[in-house]
One Martini backbone bead per residue (centre of mass of N, CA, C, O) as a GRO file, in nm:
protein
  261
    1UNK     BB    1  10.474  13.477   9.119
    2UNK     BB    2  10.420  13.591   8.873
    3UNK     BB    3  10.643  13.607   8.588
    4UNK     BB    4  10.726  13.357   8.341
    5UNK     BB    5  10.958  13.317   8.134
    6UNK     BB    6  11.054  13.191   7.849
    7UNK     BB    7  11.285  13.031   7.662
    8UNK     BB    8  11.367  13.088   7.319
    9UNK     BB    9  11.446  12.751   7.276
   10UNK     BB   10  11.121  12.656   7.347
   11UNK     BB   11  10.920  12.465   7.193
   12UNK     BB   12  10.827  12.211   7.432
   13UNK     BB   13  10.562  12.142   7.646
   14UNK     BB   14  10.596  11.924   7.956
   15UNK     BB   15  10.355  11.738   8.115
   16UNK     BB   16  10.237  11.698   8.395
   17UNK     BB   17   9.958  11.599   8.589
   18UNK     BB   18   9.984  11.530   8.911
   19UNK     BB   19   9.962  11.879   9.021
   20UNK     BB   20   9.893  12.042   8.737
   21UNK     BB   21   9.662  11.984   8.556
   22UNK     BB   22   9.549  11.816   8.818
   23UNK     BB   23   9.450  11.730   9.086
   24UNK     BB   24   9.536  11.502   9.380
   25UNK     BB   25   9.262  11.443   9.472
   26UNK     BB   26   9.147  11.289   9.217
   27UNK     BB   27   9.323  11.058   9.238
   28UNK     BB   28   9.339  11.004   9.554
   29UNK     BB   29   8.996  11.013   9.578
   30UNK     BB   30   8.885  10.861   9.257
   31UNK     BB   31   9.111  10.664   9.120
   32UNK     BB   32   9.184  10.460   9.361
   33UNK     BB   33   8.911  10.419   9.476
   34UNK     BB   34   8.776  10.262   9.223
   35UNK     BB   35   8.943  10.043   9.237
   36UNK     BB   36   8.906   9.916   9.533
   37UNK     BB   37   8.583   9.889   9.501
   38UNK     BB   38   8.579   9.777   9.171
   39UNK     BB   39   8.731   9.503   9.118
   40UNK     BB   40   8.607   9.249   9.220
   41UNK     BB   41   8.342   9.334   8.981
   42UNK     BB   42   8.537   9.375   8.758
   43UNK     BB   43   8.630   9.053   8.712
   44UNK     BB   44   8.342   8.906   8.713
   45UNK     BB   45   8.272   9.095   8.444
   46UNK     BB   46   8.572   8.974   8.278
   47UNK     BB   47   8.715   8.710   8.294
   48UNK     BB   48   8.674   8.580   7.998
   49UNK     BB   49   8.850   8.771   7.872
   50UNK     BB   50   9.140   8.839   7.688
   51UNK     BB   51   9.209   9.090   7.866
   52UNK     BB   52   9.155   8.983   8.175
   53UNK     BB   53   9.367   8.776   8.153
   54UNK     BB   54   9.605   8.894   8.044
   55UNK     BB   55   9.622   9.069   8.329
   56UNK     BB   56   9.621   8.824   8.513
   57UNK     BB   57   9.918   8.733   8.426
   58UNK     BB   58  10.078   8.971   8.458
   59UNK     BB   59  10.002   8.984   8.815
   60UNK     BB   60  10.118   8.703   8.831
   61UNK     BB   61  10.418   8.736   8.759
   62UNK     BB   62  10.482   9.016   8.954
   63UNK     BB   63  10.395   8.802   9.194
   64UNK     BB   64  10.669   8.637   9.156
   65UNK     BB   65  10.869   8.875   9.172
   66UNK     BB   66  10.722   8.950   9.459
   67UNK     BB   67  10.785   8.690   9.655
   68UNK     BB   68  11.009   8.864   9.870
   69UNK     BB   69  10.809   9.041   9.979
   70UNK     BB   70  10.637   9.192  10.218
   71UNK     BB   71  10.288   9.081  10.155
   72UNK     BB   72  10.273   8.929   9.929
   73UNK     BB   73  10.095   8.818   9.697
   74UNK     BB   74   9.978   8.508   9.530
   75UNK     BB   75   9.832   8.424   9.199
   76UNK     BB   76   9.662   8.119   9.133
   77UNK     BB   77   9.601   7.908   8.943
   78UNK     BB   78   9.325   7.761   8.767
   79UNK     BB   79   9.209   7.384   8.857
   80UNK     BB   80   8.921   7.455   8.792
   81UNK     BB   81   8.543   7.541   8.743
   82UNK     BB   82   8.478   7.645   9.016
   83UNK     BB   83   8.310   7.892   9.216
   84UNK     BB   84   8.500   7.878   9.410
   85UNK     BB   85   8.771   7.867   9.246
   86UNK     BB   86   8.771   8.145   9.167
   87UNK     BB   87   8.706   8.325   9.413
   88UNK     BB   88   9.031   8.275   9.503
   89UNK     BB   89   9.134   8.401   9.266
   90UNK     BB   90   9.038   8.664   9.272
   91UNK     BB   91   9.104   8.714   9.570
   92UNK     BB   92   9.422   8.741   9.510
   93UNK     BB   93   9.378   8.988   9.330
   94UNK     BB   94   9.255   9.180   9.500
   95UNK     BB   95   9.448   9.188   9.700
   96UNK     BB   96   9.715   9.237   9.537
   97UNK     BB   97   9.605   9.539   9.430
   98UNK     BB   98   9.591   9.670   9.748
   99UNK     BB   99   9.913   9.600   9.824
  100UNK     BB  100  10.011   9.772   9.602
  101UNK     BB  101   9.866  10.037   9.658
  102UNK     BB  102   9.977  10.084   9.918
  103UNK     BB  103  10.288  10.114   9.811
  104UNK     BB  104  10.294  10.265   9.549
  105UNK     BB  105  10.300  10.137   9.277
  106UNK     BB  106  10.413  10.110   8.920
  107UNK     BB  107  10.334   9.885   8.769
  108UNK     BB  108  10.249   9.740   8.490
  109UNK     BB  109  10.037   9.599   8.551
  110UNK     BB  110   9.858   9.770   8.747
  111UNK     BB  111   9.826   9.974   8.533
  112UNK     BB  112   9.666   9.819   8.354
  113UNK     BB  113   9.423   9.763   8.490
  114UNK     BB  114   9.326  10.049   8.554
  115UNK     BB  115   9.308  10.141   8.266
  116UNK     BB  116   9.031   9.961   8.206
  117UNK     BB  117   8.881  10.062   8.443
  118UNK     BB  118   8.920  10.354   8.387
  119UNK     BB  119   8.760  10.336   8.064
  120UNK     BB  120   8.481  10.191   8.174
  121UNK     BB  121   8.427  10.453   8.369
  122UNK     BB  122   8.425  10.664   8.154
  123UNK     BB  123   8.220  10.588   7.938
  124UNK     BB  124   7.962  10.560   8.165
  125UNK     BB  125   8.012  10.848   8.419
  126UNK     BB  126   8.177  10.755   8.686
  127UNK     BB  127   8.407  10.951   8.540
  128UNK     BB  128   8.596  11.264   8.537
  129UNK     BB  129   8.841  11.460   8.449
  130UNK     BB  130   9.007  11.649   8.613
  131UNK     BB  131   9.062  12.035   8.579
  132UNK     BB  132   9.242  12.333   8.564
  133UNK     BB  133   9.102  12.632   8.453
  134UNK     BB  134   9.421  12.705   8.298
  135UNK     BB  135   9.486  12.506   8.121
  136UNK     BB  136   9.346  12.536   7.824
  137UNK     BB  137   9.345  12.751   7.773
  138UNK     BB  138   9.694  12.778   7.795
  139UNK     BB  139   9.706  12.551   7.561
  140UNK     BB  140   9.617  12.756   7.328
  141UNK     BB  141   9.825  12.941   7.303
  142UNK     BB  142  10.069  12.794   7.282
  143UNK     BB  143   9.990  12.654   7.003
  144UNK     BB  144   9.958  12.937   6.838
  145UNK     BB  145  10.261  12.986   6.889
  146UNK     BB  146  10.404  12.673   6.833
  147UNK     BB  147  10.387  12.497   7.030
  148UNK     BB  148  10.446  12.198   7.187
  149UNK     BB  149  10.231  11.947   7.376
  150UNK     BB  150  10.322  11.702   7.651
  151UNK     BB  151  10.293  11.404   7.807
  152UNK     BB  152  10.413  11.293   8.150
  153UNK     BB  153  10.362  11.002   8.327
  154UNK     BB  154  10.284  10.736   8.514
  155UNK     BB  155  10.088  10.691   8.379
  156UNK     BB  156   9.884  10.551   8.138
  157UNK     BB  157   9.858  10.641   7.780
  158UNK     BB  158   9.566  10.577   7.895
  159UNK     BB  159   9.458  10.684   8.105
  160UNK     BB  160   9.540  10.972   7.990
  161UNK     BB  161   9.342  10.976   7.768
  162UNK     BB  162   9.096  10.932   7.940
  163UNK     BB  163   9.101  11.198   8.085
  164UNK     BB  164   9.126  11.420   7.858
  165UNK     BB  165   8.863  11.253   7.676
  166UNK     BB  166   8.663  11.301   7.985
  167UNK     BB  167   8.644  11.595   8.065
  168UNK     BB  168   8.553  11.855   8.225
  169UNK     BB  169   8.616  12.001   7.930
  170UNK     BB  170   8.615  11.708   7.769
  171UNK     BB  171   8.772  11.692   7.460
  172UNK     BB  172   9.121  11.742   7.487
  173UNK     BB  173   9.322  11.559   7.293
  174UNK     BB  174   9.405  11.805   7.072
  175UNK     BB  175   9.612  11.944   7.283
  176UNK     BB  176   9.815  11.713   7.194
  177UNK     BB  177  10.137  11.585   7.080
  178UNK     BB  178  10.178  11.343   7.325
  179UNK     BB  179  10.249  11.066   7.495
  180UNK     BB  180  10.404  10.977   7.837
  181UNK     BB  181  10.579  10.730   8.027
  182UNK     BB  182  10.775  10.455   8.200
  183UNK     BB  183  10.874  10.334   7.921
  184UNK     BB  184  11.063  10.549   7.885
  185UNK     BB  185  11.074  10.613   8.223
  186UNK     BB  186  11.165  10.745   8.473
  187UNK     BB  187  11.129  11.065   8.643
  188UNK     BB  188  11.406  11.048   8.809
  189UNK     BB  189  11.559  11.023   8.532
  190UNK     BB  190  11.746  11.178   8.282
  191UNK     BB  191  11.727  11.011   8.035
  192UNK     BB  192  11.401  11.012   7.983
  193UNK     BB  193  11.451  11.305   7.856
  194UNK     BB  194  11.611  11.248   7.650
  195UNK     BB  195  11.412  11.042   7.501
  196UNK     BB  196  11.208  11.294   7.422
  197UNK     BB  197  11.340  11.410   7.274
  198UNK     BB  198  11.427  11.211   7.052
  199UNK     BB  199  11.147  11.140   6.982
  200UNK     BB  200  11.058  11.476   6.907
  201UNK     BB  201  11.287  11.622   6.765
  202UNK     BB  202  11.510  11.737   6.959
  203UNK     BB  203  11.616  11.933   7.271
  204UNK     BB  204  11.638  11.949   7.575
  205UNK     BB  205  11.637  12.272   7.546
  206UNK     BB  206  11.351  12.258   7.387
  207UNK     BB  207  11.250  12.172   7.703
  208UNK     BB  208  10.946  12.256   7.931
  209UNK     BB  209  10.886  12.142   8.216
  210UNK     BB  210  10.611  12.024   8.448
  211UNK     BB  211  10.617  12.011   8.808
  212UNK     BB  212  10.572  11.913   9.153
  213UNK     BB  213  10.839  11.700   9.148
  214UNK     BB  214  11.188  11.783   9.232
  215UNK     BB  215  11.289  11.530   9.151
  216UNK     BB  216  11.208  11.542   8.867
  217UNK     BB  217  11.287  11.845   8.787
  218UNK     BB  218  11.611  11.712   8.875
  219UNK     BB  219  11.634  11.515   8.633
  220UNK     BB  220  11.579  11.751   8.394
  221UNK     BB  221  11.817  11.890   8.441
  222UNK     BB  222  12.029  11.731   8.416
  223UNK     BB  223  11.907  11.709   8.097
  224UNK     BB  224  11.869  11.986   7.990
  225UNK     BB  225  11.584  12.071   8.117
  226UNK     BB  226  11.357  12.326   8.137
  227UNK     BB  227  11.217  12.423   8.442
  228UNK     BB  228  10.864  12.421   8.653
  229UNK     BB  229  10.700  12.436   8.948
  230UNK     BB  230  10.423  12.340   9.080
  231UNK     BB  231  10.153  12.521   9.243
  232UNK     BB  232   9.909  12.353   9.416
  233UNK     BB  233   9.652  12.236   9.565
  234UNK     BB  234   9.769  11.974   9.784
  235UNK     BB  235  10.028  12.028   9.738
  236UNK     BB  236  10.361  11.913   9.825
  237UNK     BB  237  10.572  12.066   9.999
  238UNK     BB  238  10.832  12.268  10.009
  239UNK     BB  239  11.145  12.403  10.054
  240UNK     BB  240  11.341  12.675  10.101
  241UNK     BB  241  11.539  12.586   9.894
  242UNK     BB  242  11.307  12.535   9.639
  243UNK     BB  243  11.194  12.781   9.644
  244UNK     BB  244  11.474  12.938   9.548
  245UNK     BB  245  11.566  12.772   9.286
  246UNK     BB  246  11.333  12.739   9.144
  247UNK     BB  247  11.067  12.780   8.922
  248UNK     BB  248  10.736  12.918   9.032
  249UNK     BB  249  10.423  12.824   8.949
  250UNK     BB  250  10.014  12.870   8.970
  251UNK     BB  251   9.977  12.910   8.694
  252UNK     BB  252   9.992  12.878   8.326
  253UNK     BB  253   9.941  13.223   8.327
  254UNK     BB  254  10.229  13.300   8.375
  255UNK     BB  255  10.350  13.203   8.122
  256UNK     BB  256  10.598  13.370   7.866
  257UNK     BB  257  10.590  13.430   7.576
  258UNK     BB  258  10.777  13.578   7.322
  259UNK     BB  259  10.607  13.479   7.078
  260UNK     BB  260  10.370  13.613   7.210
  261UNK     BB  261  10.393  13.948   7.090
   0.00000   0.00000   0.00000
């Protein structure tokens, strides 16, 4: 895909996580199936906690807002303290968890208790977050350079620290100057882009988005923010149209930044 100019007016590089700097197979075949494999067990050991309680609270309330919808799962209330009656209870958040999970939810409930057990599992060396082998000299050099760079995804700022915090690079939380979730915005909403210039205090035109996903890339033009598609295996396949349209690289050391020269 050769070289890519970055613009001279981005100060700022907004990364997507999934797919651009992480494979989606880490995603989708480590860290979802580990919430579904250990959400059960790992309920029996924090029920009592009030975090863990915290958790199934918010469950249960979106459990109830989400009780129109084909499938949904209600989680209720414990009515005695026998070990039946708790069973009962867990298996409900179980199944409700299941249930999101097969949808591809991201609500904030389902997104918070995740992120819990990723926290977890990340402490104790049962997950490392995989990284592309690209990715931090390149966020190196851009720093060097006087960029700022921040993370956007869907997943929660707590997730995401977890993951650049204990990856196969080590903890690389020091090259980030920010993270960003759906708290400020859906990412296919342009106004989402907008509010992360309004909060790191730039303009929209000072910030270059890499994301793997056009829908995302197309709401982040919508506000004038400068956009790049990434390429990488395993990534969903673009159409001819996005293909010619987007600016695309598969790896970081693409961009060309005109201040590093």
């Amino acid at each position: 895909m050769g070289v890519l100019p970055v613009p001279a007016e981005v100060r700022a590089i907004l990364l997507d996580i999934e797919g651009t700097t992480t494979p989606i197979a880490f995603v989708q075949e480590t860290l979802f199936p580990y919430i579904k494999n250990n959400v059960r067990e790992y309920l029996r050991a924090h029920w009592e906690e009030e975090e863990c309680q915290r958790d199934v609270g918010l469950l249960r309330k979106q459990a109830q807002e989400d009780s129109s919808l084909d499938g949904a799962v209600l989680i209720p209330l414990e009515s005695g303290s026998g070990e039946e009656e708790l069973e009962r209870v867990i298996q409900a958040v179980v199944d409700n968890v299941h249930w999101q999970m097969s949808l591809d939810r991201k609500t904030t409930a389902l997104k918070q208790l995740q992120g819990h057990m990723w926290r977890a599992a990340y402490a104790t060396g049962h997950v490392k977050g995989e990284i592309f082998e690209d990715v931090v000299p390149a966020i190196r050099k851009w720093r060097e350079a006087g960029m700022k760079v921040y993370i956007y995804s869907s997943g929660s700022v707590e997730a995401q620290k977890l993951l650049f915090g204990y990856s196969t690079e080590g903890d690389i939380l020091e090259l980030f100057d920010g993270h960003f979730d759906t708290k400020i915005g859906p990412k296919v909403e342009s106004e989402s882009y907008r509010r992360i210039a309004a909060s790191i205090g730039c303009a929209t035109n000072n910030i270059l988005f890499l994301t793997d996903v056009p829908r995302e890339a197309n709401a982040a033009e919508e506000a004038d923010t400068h956009v790049a598609v990434v390429i990488r295996p395993g990534n969903a396949g673009l159409t001819d149209d996005e293909k010619s349209y987007y600016s695309l690289i598969s790896s970081f050391t693409e961009l060309f930044l005109p201040s590093s020269t």
